[in-house]
XYZ file of C-alpha atoms in Angstrom:
256
model
C 0.000 0.000 0.000
C 1.233 3.503 -0.843
C 2.456 5.327 2.270
C -0.039 8.169 1.942
C -2.952 5.805 1.331
C -1.855 3.688 4.284
C -1.665 6.711 6.568
C -5.097 7.954 5.441
C -6.573 4.490 5.967
C -5.120 4.241 9.475
C -6.373 7.693 10.453
C -9.846 6.975 9.083
C -10.039 4.004 11.451
C -9.391 6.303 14.412
C -11.720 9.149 13.398
C -15.167 9.205 15.017
C -16.873 12.220 13.420
C -19.745 12.229 10.951
C -17.496 13.904 8.376
C -13.909 13.108 7.439
C -11.519 15.757 6.147
C -8.323 14.649 4.407
C -5.877 17.502 4.029
C -2.183 17.769 3.175
C 0.184 19.093 5.823
C 1.272 22.053 3.681
C -2.264 23.346 3.058
C -3.129 26.670 4.721
C -6.694 27.410 5.793
C -8.545 30.629 6.496
C -10.475 30.667 9.766
C -13.802 29.815 8.085
C -12.482 27.403 5.448
C -13.766 24.158 6.969
C -17.131 25.536 8.103
C -17.667 27.071 4.637
C -16.788 23.791 2.915
C -19.172 21.848 5.135
C -21.972 24.359 4.542
C -21.561 24.066 0.768
C -21.525 20.294 1.023
C -24.767 20.271 3.027
C -26.469 22.921 0.879
C -25.592 21.071 -2.330
C -26.512 17.699 -0.801
C -23.248 16.080 -1.877
C -21.294 13.328 -0.178
C -17.817 14.498 -1.191
C -16.320 17.960 -1.589
C -12.822 18.547 -2.939
C -10.867 21.768 -3.361
C -7.985 22.808 -5.584
C -6.161 25.211 -3.265
C -4.993 28.578 -4.511
C -1.332 27.954 -5.274
C 1.329 30.111 -3.675
C 3.929 30.466 -6.436
C 7.120 32.122 -5.218
C 9.845 31.378 -7.769
C 10.288 31.697 -11.520
C 10.850 27.930 -11.766
C 7.416 27.268 -10.303
C 5.739 29.651 -12.748
C 6.889 27.453 -15.626
C 4.804 24.448 -14.538
C 2.488 25.023 -11.559
C -0.082 27.220 -13.417
C -0.611 24.413 -15.936
C -2.692 22.443 -13.431
C -5.477 25.002 -13.140
C -5.221 26.004 -16.780
C -5.794 22.435 -17.968
C -8.470 21.831 -15.368
C -10.519 24.939 -16.112
C -9.969 24.901 -19.871
C -11.102 21.346 -20.512
C -13.264 20.346 -17.552
C -16.089 22.655 -16.434
C -16.109 22.184 -12.657
C -19.853 22.829 -12.646
C -20.309 19.590 -14.592
C -18.483 17.602 -11.915
C -21.418 18.408 -9.646
C -24.360 18.650 -12.036
C -23.645 15.894 -14.566
C -24.009 12.181 -13.907
C -21.554 11.505 -16.735
C -18.604 9.617 -15.226
C -16.219 11.534 -17.502
C -16.709 14.698 -15.455
C -14.425 13.879 -12.559
C -12.013 16.129 -10.699
C -10.614 15.881 -7.188
C -7.540 16.986 -5.296
C -6.154 14.993 -2.379
C -4.874 18.207 -0.816
C -8.400 18.839 0.486
C -11.232 16.307 0.417
C -14.230 16.356 2.759
C -16.370 13.218 2.933
C -19.548 12.066 4.485
C -18.235 9.308 6.740
C -20.775 6.694 5.678
C -20.071 7.284 1.994
C -16.295 7.128 2.484
C -16.442 3.711 4.123
C -19.097 2.412 1.736
C -16.691 2.816 -1.210
C -13.873 1.146 0.721
C -11.922 4.300 1.582
C -8.194 4.575 0.945
C -7.785 0.853 1.525
C -9.721 0.265 -1.696
C -7.161 2.311 -3.683
C -4.119 1.047 -1.801
C -1.714 1.093 -4.756
C -3.193 3.998 -6.735
C -0.862 6.906 -7.549
C -3.741 9.368 -8.066
C -5.938 7.998 -5.307
C -7.988 11.192 -5.142
C -9.327 10.697 -8.665
C -9.991 6.992 -8.117
C -11.948 7.708 -4.933
C -13.872 10.489 -6.681
C -14.861 8.072 -9.463
C -16.072 5.529 -6.931
C -18.019 8.147 -5.004
C -19.693 9.543 -8.136
C -20.951 6.083 -9.019
C -23.158 6.356 -5.906
C -23.638 10.027 -5.053
C -23.043 13.599 -6.144
C -19.640 15.174 -5.674
C -18.509 18.778 -5.949
C -15.087 20.259 -6.716
C -14.167 23.899 -6.138
C -11.270 26.339 -6.264
C -9.588 27.528 -3.074
C -10.261 31.216 -3.648
C -9.324 33.273 -0.595
C -9.801 30.488 1.937
C -7.567 27.517 1.050
C -3.932 27.856 -0.058
C -0.918 25.660 -0.746
C 2.582 25.877 -2.105
C 2.570 22.578 -3.911
C 6.148 22.638 -5.229
C 9.152 24.746 -4.265
C 11.452 24.044 -7.225
C 11.413 23.136 -10.911
C 12.549 19.504 -10.358
C 9.809 18.957 -7.773
C 7.184 20.536 -10.020
C 8.328 18.477 -13.014
C 8.274 15.200 -11.071
C 5.034 16.007 -9.281
C 3.150 16.987 -12.416
C 4.578 13.978 -14.262
C 3.346 11.727 -11.456
C -0.259 12.881 -11.781
C -0.730 14.099 -15.371
C -1.228 10.874 -17.347
C -2.682 8.684 -14.544
C -5.199 11.401 -13.685
C -6.801 11.282 -17.145
C -7.383 7.519 -17.065
C -6.909 7.250 -20.843
C -5.174 4.878 -23.232
C -1.563 6.155 -23.511
C -1.812 6.706 -27.277
C -5.009 8.706 -26.874
C -3.461 10.721 -24.046
C -0.348 11.600 -26.076
C -2.600 12.556 -28.985
C -4.633 14.773 -26.669
C -1.506 16.523 -25.378
C -0.196 17.031 -28.923
C -3.497 18.547 -30.030
C -3.397 20.982 -27.103
C 0.210 21.862 -27.884
C -0.489 22.604 -31.555
C -3.727 24.476 -30.865
C -2.391 26.628 -28.038
C 1.267 27.037 -28.969
C 2.230 26.228 -32.553
C -0.852 27.897 -34.065
C 0.248 31.204 -32.522
C 3.410 31.173 -34.626
C 1.356 31.460 -37.805
C 0.121 34.870 -36.651
C 3.463 36.299 -37.828
C 2.679 35.315 -41.429
C -1.119 35.307 -41.486
C -3.123 37.959 -39.637
C -6.131 35.624 -39.490
C -4.332 33.732 -36.731
C -4.359 36.857 -34.580
C -7.855 35.817 -33.528
C -6.404 32.561 -32.179
C -3.758 34.488 -30.259
C -6.382 36.805 -28.789
C -8.507 33.851 -27.661
C -5.486 32.211 -26.039
C -4.564 35.412 -24.217
C -8.164 35.857 -23.086
C -8.321 32.313 -21.717
C -5.075 32.827 -19.807
C -6.345 36.090 -18.330
C -9.700 34.649 -17.237
C -8.240 31.483 -15.730
C -5.436 33.408 -14.026
C -8.040 35.628 -12.370
C -10.124 32.646 -11.272
C -6.991 30.978 -9.887
C -5.664 34.132 -8.183
C -2.495 33.987 -10.269
C -0.387 36.647 -11.954
C -2.056 37.033 -15.357
C 0.869 38.958 -16.856
C 3.354 36.168 -16.111
C 0.988 33.457 -17.351
C 0.461 35.279 -20.662
C 4.173 35.966 -21.176
C 5.229 32.455 -20.182
C 2.450 30.695 -22.095
C 4.701 29.362 -24.936
C 7.225 27.951 -22.447
C 4.461 26.442 -20.333
C 2.977 24.738 -23.387
C 6.334 23.242 -24.356
C 6.847 21.962 -20.832
C 3.311 20.560 -20.789
C 4.217 18.444 -23.824
C 7.479 17.262 -22.254
C 5.816 16.514 -18.917
C 2.984 14.660 -20.660
C 5.363 12.372 -22.548
C 7.487 11.850 -19.428
C 4.348 11.021 -17.439
C 3.312 8.296 -19.883
C 6.804 6.822 -20.237
C 7.504 6.952 -16.500
C 4.180 5.376 -15.605
C 4.271 2.667 -18.279
C 7.923 1.729 -17.725
C 7.733 2.041 -13.955
C 10.603 4.448 -13.375
C 8.520 7.323 -12.002
C 9.544 8.415 -8.501
C 8.197 10.863 -5.943
C 9.866 11.985 -2.714
C 12.457 9.252 -2.922
C 10.116 6.350 -3.543
C 9.302 4.448 -6.722
C 5.697 4.692 -7.840
């Protein structure tokens, strides 16, 4: 069993409350974060609530990769559909903050059921959605985290989760990443020779601005660094598939 999954399983056996909150040690909470999350969960009548914390990005290295997570999430998966749609394809969850109804958590087998999963949060979300509604939100001004503190950590961390999180055939996943790369990076180059492509550039810039605002990120840096981020997304995507399929992926000193 993965060390994190084992720890979560052990703690769940000790907890006695009606609701279980799984949260990473480096997550920072505003005073009303937990009460607000529980209120939303009760109001929406869901059995699981997950949050993508607002990322604290402090170095240039981090800006090259960390913003990709929210950009991909919000560009290609409407979070509203995670809650409102019964389609199993609309799944998103982040193990940094997950609040569960206790009965539901144990009914799906909890972390013991996903003992060897690398992206256990997504697997548990899929299992929960088969039975009940789930909801996934952004951290806004209440939940924060500095996920990675260096480029190597960000590269390894994103590689660890990128391909497994999509739950796709590797060929389809690589094709998906290539399509994104050509649509959002290579197509912009043609604007220098064909003014018609300026519309594409404007749409890309607009998407970066809107998602940066929603994610509480520096929109200027995300727009300027967009080409580099897209190139790194392609590299990370390929590395994620190769590392996962060949079994050489590591995280925090352990083989995955």
